[in-house]
Amino acid sequence: MKITNVEVLVTSPGRNFVTLRITADGLTGLGDATLNGRELAVAAYLQEHVAALLIGRDASRIEDAWQYLYRGAYWRRGPVTMAAIAAVDTALWDIKAKAAGMPLYQLLGGRSRDGLLAYGHASGAELPELFDSIRQHLDEGYRAIRVQSGIPGLPSVYGVASSANAAAGAGSDARYDYEPARRSAVPVEETWDTSAYLRHVPSVFEAVRNEFGPELPLLHDAHHRLTPIQAARLGKSLEPYDLFWLEDVTPAENAAVLRRVREHTTTPLAIGEVFNTVWDYREMFEEQLIDYVRSPVTHAGGITGLRRIFDFASVYQIKSGAHGPTDVSPVGLAAALHLGVAIPNFGIQEYMQHSPATLEVFRSGFTFADGLLNPSDAPGLGVEYDDEVAAAHAYAPAYLPVNRLRDGSMHDW
Ligand code: KDG
Ligand code: MG
């Protein structure tokens, strides 16, 4: 089963996506290589340093291809390398499953569950808008909700749609206007104030619990902005509201600080959307510093890389919570669904919903019903790439915003 063609596809239906397409024995496989804001770095890595190495290789030797690209690069790990490896790995799994005539999850051991509990992104600058957004997500069937709120005194905050867009309907990019990086040649600059945030957030969760009751699973993303003691304080102050998880409380580089957070709070912690390998998690798993793993297939070395992470996590009763914002393409999401439905330690899947324009390029067979996501039952991943539609959407530079404190110094966004 020789690889005969490798194509790097860049398209931008509302936001930029990088896709790898591998052909072997007349079968094609797709892999997601999208790295939001640094897309062309991965496209060049694949085009200039990987594509030629794959031609003539046996497409069925997936683990060997993974090791060849990981060990063979010498310069291992990092988001660019691991997104490139992820794309190759996912495309090869897609081909293998198509050759077998089975949906990919069957090759991963078959179903462990009937569907994947998904959480959606509700947000609002003020409480009434936030409540409307939560209601809208519940009406769409979501059974778990991420809650992000505006902060008094801050004009815009990650995760919070502007008042004009908070109530935009399902499938609209507008309700996620904080994230598909406002397109500009340089990043938009926002202002951050941690004290204002820490004062406000507990009152938001108190109001949400009063309005929606004790049972609805609620999540929150602190987006790497707190120091260890601030994170500990936030976790403690949110305990009465029984969060499903509190995400990325501290910058991910320093695992050790989570010890401090753990000493102070029983609020479950999720981390890892910017991690790339099992090595990034080792200390956190062995010391049980976290409860959920946030890596997506796309940035953690594909199905092979993420499966290795999830298996290691399972030893410590740590569960999956794969990253699923709209900058993970439908190919990356489909891969996460096949893996999630098969593993024993699934926790929850983020589902932010791609826009109709994106889904016209990536024709996807996964379903969302009664709050549960399910992978396609077509052979392979179940995603088709429409070249004609894709060609109409040219790449345009787009960056995530950056944060500055009130004195002008840079802060995590
Ligand atoms: O590209 C950055 C986004 O993927 C990130 O900001 C989304 O934190 C995020 C989340 O939890 O979905
Ligand atoms: Mg996050």
Short mmCIF file of C-alpha atoms and ligand atoms in Angstrom, two decimals:
data_model
loop_
_atom_site.label_atom_id
_atom_site.label_comp_id
_atom_site.label_asym_id
_atom_site.label_seq_id
_atom_site.Cartn_x
_atom_site.Cartn_y
_atom_site.Cartn_z
CA MET A 1 0.00 0.00 0.00
CA LYS A 2 2.40 2.65 -1.28
CA ILE A 3 1.84 6.37 -0.72
CA THR A 4 1.68 8.00 -4.17
CA ASN A 5 0.57 11.56 -3.44
CA VAL A 6 0.76 14.04 -0.54
CA GLU A 7 -1.03 17.40 -0.75
CA VAL A 8 -1.04 20.30 1.69
CA LEU A 9 -4.36 22.15 1.39
CA VAL A 10 -4.93 25.63 2.82
CA THR A 11 -8.41 27.11 2.81
CA SER A 12 -10.19 29.85 4.70
CA PRO A 13 -13.97 29.54 4.88
CA GLY A 14 -14.29 32.22 7.57
CA ARG A 15 -11.07 31.11 9.26
CA ASN A 16 -7.86 29.41 8.12
CA PHE A 17 -7.48 25.64 8.00
CA VAL A 18 -4.52 23.48 6.96
CA THR A 19 -5.33 19.94 5.80
CA LEU A 20 -3.06 17.12 4.65
CA ARG A 21 -4.36 14.70 2.03
CA ILE A 22 -2.48 11.45 1.44
CA THR A 23 -3.25 9.04 -1.41
CA ALA A 24 -2.32 5.35 -1.34
CA ASP A 25 -3.73 2.55 -3.50
CA GLY A 26 -6.38 4.93 -4.81
CA LEU A 27 -7.63 5.69 -1.28
CA THR A 28 -7.32 9.17 0.21
CA GLY A 29 -6.90 10.07 3.86
CA LEU A 30 -7.26 13.48 5.53
CA GLY A 31 -5.46 14.96 8.51
CA ASP A 32 -5.89 18.32 10.27
CA ALA A 33 -2.72 20.44 10.69
CA THR A 34 -4.32 23.75 11.69
CA LEU A 35 -2.35 25.85 14.19
CA ASN A 36 -4.39 29.00 14.77
CA GLY A 37 -2.41 32.15 13.95
CA ARG A 38 0.67 30.20 12.78
CA GLU A 39 -1.01 28.17 10.04
CA LEU A 40 1.58 28.59 7.30
CA ALA A 41 4.42 27.39 9.54
CA VAL A 42 2.84 23.92 9.65
CA ALA A 43 1.89 24.05 5.96
CA ALA A 44 5.55 24.78 5.09
CA TYR A 45 6.83 22.10 7.50
CA LEU A 46 4.64 19.53 5.75
CA GLN A 47 5.30 20.77 2.23
CA GLU A 48 9.05 21.32 2.52
CA HIS A 49 10.15 18.67 5.01
CA VAL A 50 7.60 15.85 5.18
CA ALA A 51 5.72 15.36 1.88
CA ALA A 52 8.70 14.02 -0.10
CA LEU A 53 9.67 11.63 2.73
CA LEU A 54 6.26 9.98 2.60
CA ILE A 55 6.17 9.16 -1.10
CA GLY A 56 6.76 5.44 -1.61
CA ARG A 57 6.32 4.53 2.07
CA ASP A 58 3.84 1.84 3.12
CA ALA A 59 0.68 3.68 4.24
CA SER A 60 -0.32 0.81 6.53
CA ARG A 61 2.73 1.28 8.80
CA ILE A 62 1.24 4.04 10.93
CA GLU A 63 3.28 3.64 14.12
CA ASP A 64 6.47 3.43 12.08
CA ALA A 65 5.59 6.65 10.23
CA TRP A 66 4.93 8.34 13.60
CA GLN A 67 8.29 7.25 15.02
CA TYR A 68 10.08 8.12 11.76
CA LEU A 69 8.77 11.70 11.86
CA TYR A 70 9.13 12.13 15.66
CA ARG A 71 12.53 10.58 16.26
CA GLY A 72 13.76 11.23 12.74
CA ALA A 73 13.36 15.01 13.00
CA TYR A 74 15.81 15.04 15.93
CA TRP A 75 14.13 18.37 16.88
CA ARG A 76 11.19 16.77 18.62
CA ARG A 77 7.96 18.01 20.24
CA GLY A 78 6.52 21.52 19.88
CA PRO A 79 3.20 22.54 18.29
CA VAL A 80 4.45 22.86 14.69
CA THR A 81 6.14 19.46 14.56
CA MET A 82 3.37 17.70 16.47
CA ALA A 83 0.59 19.23 14.32
CA ALA A 84 2.47 18.05 11.22
CA ILE A 85 2.87 14.53 12.66
CA ALA A 86 -0.81 14.60 13.72
CA ALA A 87 -1.91 15.33 10.17
CA VAL A 88 0.13 12.46 8.71
CA ASP A 89 -1.00 10.05 11.44
CA THR A 90 -4.70 10.94 11.11
CA ALA A 91 -4.61 10.69 7.30
CA LEU A 92 -3.00 7.22 7.55
CA TRP A 93 -5.67 6.05 10.04
CA ASP A 94 -8.32 7.38 7.65
CA ILE A 95 -6.80 5.34 4.80
CA LYS A 96 -6.46 2.19 6.93
CA ALA A 97 -10.10 2.38 8.02
CA LYS A 98 -11.28 3.01 4.44
CA ALA A 99 -9.23 0.01 3.29
CA ALA A 100 -10.91 -2.07 6.00
CA GLY A 101 -14.34 -0.71 5.01
CA MET A 102 -14.97 0.36 8.62
CA PRO A 103 -15.53 3.57 10.54
CA LEU A 104 -12.24 4.40 12.25
CA TYR A 105 -13.54 3.76 15.78
CA GLN A 106 -13.89 0.06 14.92
CA LEU A 107 -10.13 -0.17 14.39
CA LEU A 108 -9.59 1.52 17.77
CA GLY A 109 -11.44 -1.25 19.59
CA GLY A 110 -15.06 -0.41 18.81
CA ARG A 111 -17.59 1.54 20.83
CA SER A 112 -17.26 1.94 24.59
CA ARG A 113 -20.36 4.19 24.76
CA ASP A 114 -23.47 5.26 22.84
CA GLY A 115 -22.30 8.85 22.27
CA LEU A 116 -20.02 11.60 23.54
CA LEU A 117 -21.27 14.17 26.05
CA ALA A 118 -20.51 17.56 24.49
CA TYR A 119 -20.23 21.01 26.03
CA GLY A 120 -21.06 24.25 24.24
CA HIS A 121 -19.79 27.81 24.64
CA ALA A 122 -22.35 30.10 26.28
CA SER A 123 -21.34 33.69 26.96
CA GLY A 124 -22.63 37.18 27.61
CA ALA A 125 -21.23 40.58 28.47
CA GLU A 126 -23.98 40.93 31.12
CA LEU A 127 -26.06 38.33 33.00
CA PRO A 128 -29.26 38.64 30.89
CA GLU A 129 -27.29 37.99 27.68
CA LEU A 130 -25.45 35.11 29.34
CA PHE A 131 -28.73 33.55 30.50
CA ASP A 132 -30.16 33.87 26.96
CA SER A 133 -27.07 32.23 25.54
CA ILE A 134 -27.30 29.34 28.05
CA ARG A 135 -31.00 28.87 27.20
CA GLN A 136 -30.21 28.88 23.51
CA HIS A 137 -27.59 26.15 23.98
CA LEU A 138 -30.00 24.09 26.11
CA ASP A 139 -32.63 24.45 23.35
CA GLU A 140 -30.06 23.11 20.87
CA GLY A 141 -29.75 20.01 23.05
CA TYR A 142 -26.52 20.71 24.96
CA ARG A 143 -26.38 18.98 28.34
CA ALA A 144 -23.20 20.71 29.55
CA ILE A 145 -22.32 24.40 29.23
CA ARG A 146 -19.13 26.45 29.40
CA VAL A 147 -19.89 29.79 31.07
CA GLN A 148 -17.81 32.88 30.19
CA SER A 149 -18.91 36.35 31.24
CA GLY A 150 -17.95 39.96 30.65
CA ILE A 151 -15.95 41.63 33.45
CA PRO A 152 -16.95 45.10 34.67
CA GLY A 153 -14.45 47.67 33.37
CA LEU A 154 -13.02 45.45 30.59
CA PRO A 155 -14.39 46.18 27.10
CA SER A 156 -13.71 42.67 25.75
CA VAL A 157 -12.65 39.34 27.24
CA TYR A 158 -11.72 35.97 25.68
CA GLY A 159 -14.73 33.69 25.38
CA VAL A 160 -17.39 36.40 25.58
CA ALA A 161 -19.39 37.34 22.48
CA SER A 162 -20.17 41.01 21.98
CA SER A 163 -23.69 42.09 23.01
CA ALA A 164 -24.71 42.35 19.35
CA ASN A 165 -23.75 38.73 18.68
CA ALA A 166 -24.31 36.78 21.91
CA ALA A 167 -27.72 35.59 20.71
CA ALA A 168 -26.70 34.79 17.12
CA GLY A 169 -28.11 31.41 16.13
CA ALA A 170 -26.59 27.96 15.87
CA GLY A 171 -24.03 27.53 13.12
CA SER A 172 -23.23 31.23 13.05
CA ASP A 173 -19.61 32.33 13.48
CA ALA A 174 -20.95 35.56 14.98
CA ARG A 175 -21.79 34.10 18.38
CA TYR A 176 -18.15 33.13 18.69
CA ASP A 177 -16.90 36.56 17.62
CA TYR A 178 -14.27 36.48 20.39
CA GLU A 179 -12.43 33.61 18.80
CA PRO A 180 -12.19 33.30 15.03
CA ALA A 181 -9.36 35.76 15.51
CA ARG A 182 -10.48 39.11 14.22
CA ARG A 183 -8.65 39.25 10.94
CA SER A 184 -5.95 41.84 10.75
CA ALA A 185 -2.29 42.00 9.82
CA VAL A 186 -1.38 42.36 13.51
CA PRO A 187 -3.15 41.04 16.63
CA VAL A 188 -5.89 43.12 18.26
CA GLU A 189 -4.80 44.36 21.73
CA GLU A 190 -7.13 43.86 24.72
CA THR A 191 -6.86 44.99 28.35
CA TRP A 192 -6.78 42.60 31.31
CA ASP A 193 -7.36 43.10 35.05
CA THR A 194 -7.05 39.97 37.22
CA SER A 195 -8.48 41.57 40.39
CA ALA A 196 -11.66 42.61 38.58
CA TYR A 197 -11.96 39.09 37.14
CA LEU A 198 -11.50 37.34 40.51
CA ARG A 199 -14.05 39.64 42.17
CA HIS A 200 -16.67 39.09 39.47
CA VAL A 201 -16.59 35.42 38.39
CA PRO A 202 -17.98 33.79 41.59
CA SER A 203 -21.04 36.09 41.45
CA VAL A 204 -21.67 34.97 37.86
CA PHE A 205 -21.69 31.30 38.84
CA GLU A 206 -23.90 32.02 41.84
CA ALA A 207 -26.42 33.72 39.52
CA VAL A 208 -26.24 30.90 36.95
CA ARG A 209 -26.80 28.22 39.60
CA ASN A 210 -29.76 30.20 41.02
CA GLU A 211 -31.29 30.47 37.56
CA PHE A 212 -30.54 27.01 36.12
CA GLY A 213 -30.41 24.81 39.24
CA PRO A 214 -27.82 22.45 40.70
CA GLU A 215 -27.72 19.70 38.07
CA LEU A 216 -26.51 21.33 34.85
CA PRO A 217 -22.79 20.58 34.35
CA LEU A 218 -20.98 23.96 34.14
CA LEU A 219 -17.42 24.59 32.95
CA HIS A 220 -15.18 27.65 32.91
CA ASP A 221 -11.93 28.55 31.11
CA ALA A 222 -9.47 30.88 32.90
CA HIS A 223 -7.24 30.79 29.78
CA HIS A 224 -3.83 30.63 31.49
CA ARG A 225 -4.11 34.06 33.14
CA LEU A 226 -3.65 33.45 36.88
CA THR A 227 -0.76 33.01 39.29
CA PRO A 228 -0.81 29.85 41.46
CA ILE A 229 -2.30 31.59 44.48
CA GLN A 230 -4.89 33.45 42.37
CA ALA A 231 -5.82 30.12 40.76
CA ALA A 232 -6.16 28.51 44.18
CA ARG A 233 -8.41 31.36 45.30
CA LEU A 234 -10.62 31.07 42.21
CA GLY A 235 -10.96 27.29 42.58
CA LYS A 236 -11.90 27.69 46.23
CA SER A 237 -14.40 30.47 45.58
CA LEU A 238 -16.13 28.39 42.87
CA GLU A 239 -16.48 25.25 45.01
CA PRO A 240 -20.07 26.06 46.10
CA TYR A 241 -21.13 26.06 42.43
CA ASP A 242 -19.86 22.55 41.73
CA LEU A 243 -18.09 23.03 38.40
CA PHE A 244 -17.53 20.10 36.04
CA TRP A 245 -14.10 21.63 35.52
CA LEU A 246 -12.03 24.77 35.78
CA GLU A 247 -9.73 25.00 32.76
CA ASP A 248 -6.21 26.38 32.28
CA VAL A 249 -6.03 28.25 35.58
CA THR A 250 -2.29 28.87 35.23
CA PRO A 251 0.11 29.08 32.26
CA ALA A 252 0.72 25.55 31.10
CA GLU A 253 4.52 25.66 31.03
CA ASN A 254 4.94 25.07 34.75
CA ALA A 255 3.28 21.88 35.95
CA ALA A 256 4.62 22.26 39.46
CA VAL A 257 2.43 25.26 40.30
CA LEU A 258 -0.64 23.05 40.12
CA ARG A 259 0.51 21.42 43.35
CA ARG A 260 -0.19 24.73 45.06
CA VAL A 261 -3.63 24.96 43.44
CA ARG A 262 -4.51 21.38 44.43
CA GLU A 263 -3.57 22.02 48.06
CA HIS A 264 -6.35 24.59 48.26
CA THR A 265 -9.27 23.42 46.16
CA THR A 266 -11.33 20.39 45.19
CA THR A 267 -12.69 22.08 42.03
CA PRO A 268 -11.72 19.66 39.20
CA LEU A 269 -8.95 20.95 36.94
CA ALA A 270 -8.53 20.58 33.17
CA ILE A 271 -5.37 21.53 31.31
CA GLY A 272 -3.39 20.78 28.17
CA GLU A 273 -4.85 22.38 25.04
CA VAL A 274 -1.37 23.76 24.30
CA PHE A 275 0.43 20.51 25.23
CA ASN A 276 1.73 18.26 22.47
CA THR A 277 3.08 15.00 23.91
CA VAL A 278 2.71 12.50 26.71
CA TRP A 279 5.89 13.98 28.19
CA ASP A 280 4.16 17.32 28.82
CA TYR A 281 1.68 15.51 31.08
CA ARG A 282 3.95 13.08 32.91
CA GLU A 283 4.36 15.02 36.15
CA MET A 284 0.70 16.10 36.22
CA PHE A 285 -0.50 12.52 35.81
CA GLU A 286 1.93 10.91 38.22
CA GLU A 287 1.08 13.44 40.95
CA GLN A 288 -2.61 13.52 39.99
CA LEU A 289 -2.52 17.31 39.65
CA ILE A 290 -5.31 17.41 37.04
CA ASP A 291 -8.60 15.65 36.30
CA TYR A 292 -9.08 16.17 32.54
CA VAL A 293 -6.75 16.15 29.52
CA ARG A 294 -7.41 18.98 27.04
CA SER A 295 -5.19 18.02 24.09
CA PRO A 296 -6.84 17.59 20.70
CA VAL A 297 -5.80 15.02 18.09
CA THR A 298 -4.63 17.94 15.92
CA HIS A 299 -1.89 19.25 18.24
CA ALA A 300 -0.83 16.11 20.06
CA GLY A 301 0.56 13.87 17.34
CA GLY A 302 -2.70 12.51 15.95
CA ILE A 303 -4.71 9.46 16.96
CA THR A 304 -1.50 7.62 17.88
CA GLY A 305 -0.14 10.46 20.04
CA LEU A 306 -3.39 11.28 21.82
CA ARG A 307 -4.29 7.63 22.41
CA ARG A 308 -0.93 7.24 24.16
CA ILE A 309 -1.74 10.24 26.39
CA PHE A 310 -5.27 9.02 27.21
CA ASP A 311 -4.03 5.51 28.05
CA PHE A 312 -1.40 6.94 30.41
CA ALA A 313 -4.06 9.21 31.97
CA SER A 314 -6.36 6.25 32.58
CA VAL A 315 -3.82 4.73 34.99
CA TYR A 316 -4.50 7.72 37.27
CA GLN A 317 -8.31 7.88 36.77
CA ILE A 318 -7.82 11.03 34.69
CA LYS A 319 -10.30 11.48 31.84
CA SER A 320 -10.36 12.96 28.37
CA GLY A 321 -11.75 16.42 27.59
CA ALA A 322 -10.46 17.00 24.06
CA HIS A 323 -10.11 20.54 22.80
CA GLY A 324 -12.79 21.29 20.19
CA PRO A 325 -12.86 24.99 19.31
CA THR A 326 -13.56 26.01 15.71
CA ASP A 327 -9.83 26.27 15.00
CA VAL A 328 -9.67 22.47 15.21
CA SER A 329 -11.05 21.63 11.75
CA PRO A 330 -13.92 19.19 11.15
CA VAL A 331 -11.22 16.64 10.27
CA GLY A 332 -9.60 17.11 13.69
CA LEU A 333 -13.00 16.98 15.39
CA ALA A 334 -14.00 13.80 13.53
CA ALA A 335 -10.74 12.16 14.65
CA ALA A 336 -11.48 13.13 18.28
CA LEU A 337 -14.97 11.59 18.05
CA HIS A 338 -13.68 8.25 16.75
CA LEU A 339 -11.08 8.13 19.52
CA GLY A 340 -13.48 9.40 22.20
CA VAL A 341 -16.15 6.82 21.48
CA ALA A 342 -13.60 4.01 21.80
CA ILE A 343 -11.46 4.87 24.85
CA PRO A 344 -12.43 3.70 28.35
CA ASN A 345 -11.70 7.02 30.09
CA PHE A 346 -13.76 9.50 28.05
CA GLY A 347 -14.83 12.57 30.06
CA ILE A 348 -16.38 15.22 27.82
CA GLN A 349 -15.89 16.71 24.33
CA GLU A 350 -15.81 20.44 23.58
CA TYR A 351 -18.16 21.24 20.68
CA MET A 352 -18.13 24.86 19.54
CA GLN A 353 -19.80 24.21 16.14
CA HIS A 354 -18.23 25.08 12.80
CA SER A 355 -19.96 27.59 10.53
CA PRO A 356 -21.99 26.46 7.51
CA ALA A 357 -19.21 27.85 5.23
CA THR A 358 -16.64 25.60 6.95
CA LEU A 359 -18.93 22.57 6.69
CA GLU A 360 -19.36 23.18 2.95
CA VAL A 361 -15.62 22.63 2.51
CA PHE A 362 -15.40 19.75 4.99
CA ARG A 363 -18.48 17.60 4.34
CA SER A 364 -18.79 15.78 7.63
CA GLY A 365 -20.94 12.85 8.68
CA PHE A 366 -20.79 13.24 12.46
CA THR A 367 -24.03 13.90 14.35
CA PHE A 368 -25.10 15.92 17.40
CA ALA A 369 -28.39 14.87 19.01
CA ASP A 370 -29.69 15.03 22.61
CA GLY A 371 -26.42 16.57 23.75
CA LEU A 372 -24.32 13.70 22.39
CA LEU A 373 -21.85 13.76 19.52
CA ASN A 374 -21.31 10.67 17.40
CA PRO A 375 -18.75 9.87 14.70
CA SER A 376 -19.85 9.02 11.18
CA ASP A 377 -20.42 5.35 10.35
CA ALA A 378 -18.92 5.76 6.86
CA PRO A 379 -15.58 3.99 6.30
CA GLY A 380 -12.64 6.03 7.64
CA LEU A 381 -13.07 9.37 9.41
CA GLY A 382 -16.23 10.22 7.48
CA VAL A 383 -15.10 13.64 6.21
CA GLU A 384 -14.84 14.64 2.51
CA TYR A 385 -12.84 17.68 1.39
CA ASP A 386 -14.50 19.70 -1.40
CA ASP A 387 -11.66 21.17 -3.47
CA GLU A 388 -13.90 23.41 -5.53
CA VAL A 389 -15.54 25.08 -2.55
CA ALA A 390 -12.20 25.29 -0.73
CA ALA A 391 -10.58 27.09 -3.67
CA ALA A 392 -13.05 29.96 -3.31
CA HIS A 393 -11.69 30.76 0.19
CA ALA A 394 -8.18 32.20 0.03
CA TYR A 395 -5.88 32.31 3.07
CA ALA A 396 -5.80 35.64 4.90
CA PRO A 397 -3.53 36.36 7.89
CA ALA A 398 -5.46 36.15 11.17
CA TYR A 399 -4.15 36.36 14.71
CA LEU A 400 -5.51 35.70 18.17
CA PRO A 401 -5.74 38.92 20.20
CA VAL A 402 -3.09 39.73 22.84
CA ASN A 403 -3.65 41.03 26.39
CA ARG A 404 -1.98 43.94 28.16
CA LEU A 405 -2.36 44.91 31.82
CA ARG A 406 -3.52 48.44 32.60
CA ASP A 407 0.14 49.59 32.85
CA GLY A 408 0.77 48.39 29.29
CA SER A 409 2.74 45.23 30.09
CA MET A 410 1.97 42.01 28.21
CA HIS A 411 -0.17 39.36 29.93
CA ASP A 412 -1.50 35.94 28.92
CA TRP A 413 -4.63 36.17 26.79
O1 KDG B 1 -6.60 29.10 19.08
C1 KDG B 1 -6.84 29.28 20.43
C2 KDG B 1 -8.13 28.62 20.81
O2 KDG B 1 -8.10 27.29 20.41
C3 KDG B 1 -8.42 28.70 22.29
O3 KDG B 1 -8.44 30.04 22.67
C4 KDG B 1 -9.75 28.05 22.60
O4 KDG B 1 -9.25 28.00 24.93
C5 KDG B 1 -9.91 27.61 24.01
C6 KDG B 1 -10.95 26.59 24.29
O5 KDG B 1 -10.97 26.11 25.41
O6 KDG B 1 -11.73 26.27 23.39
MG MG B 2 -9.36 26.61 26.61
#
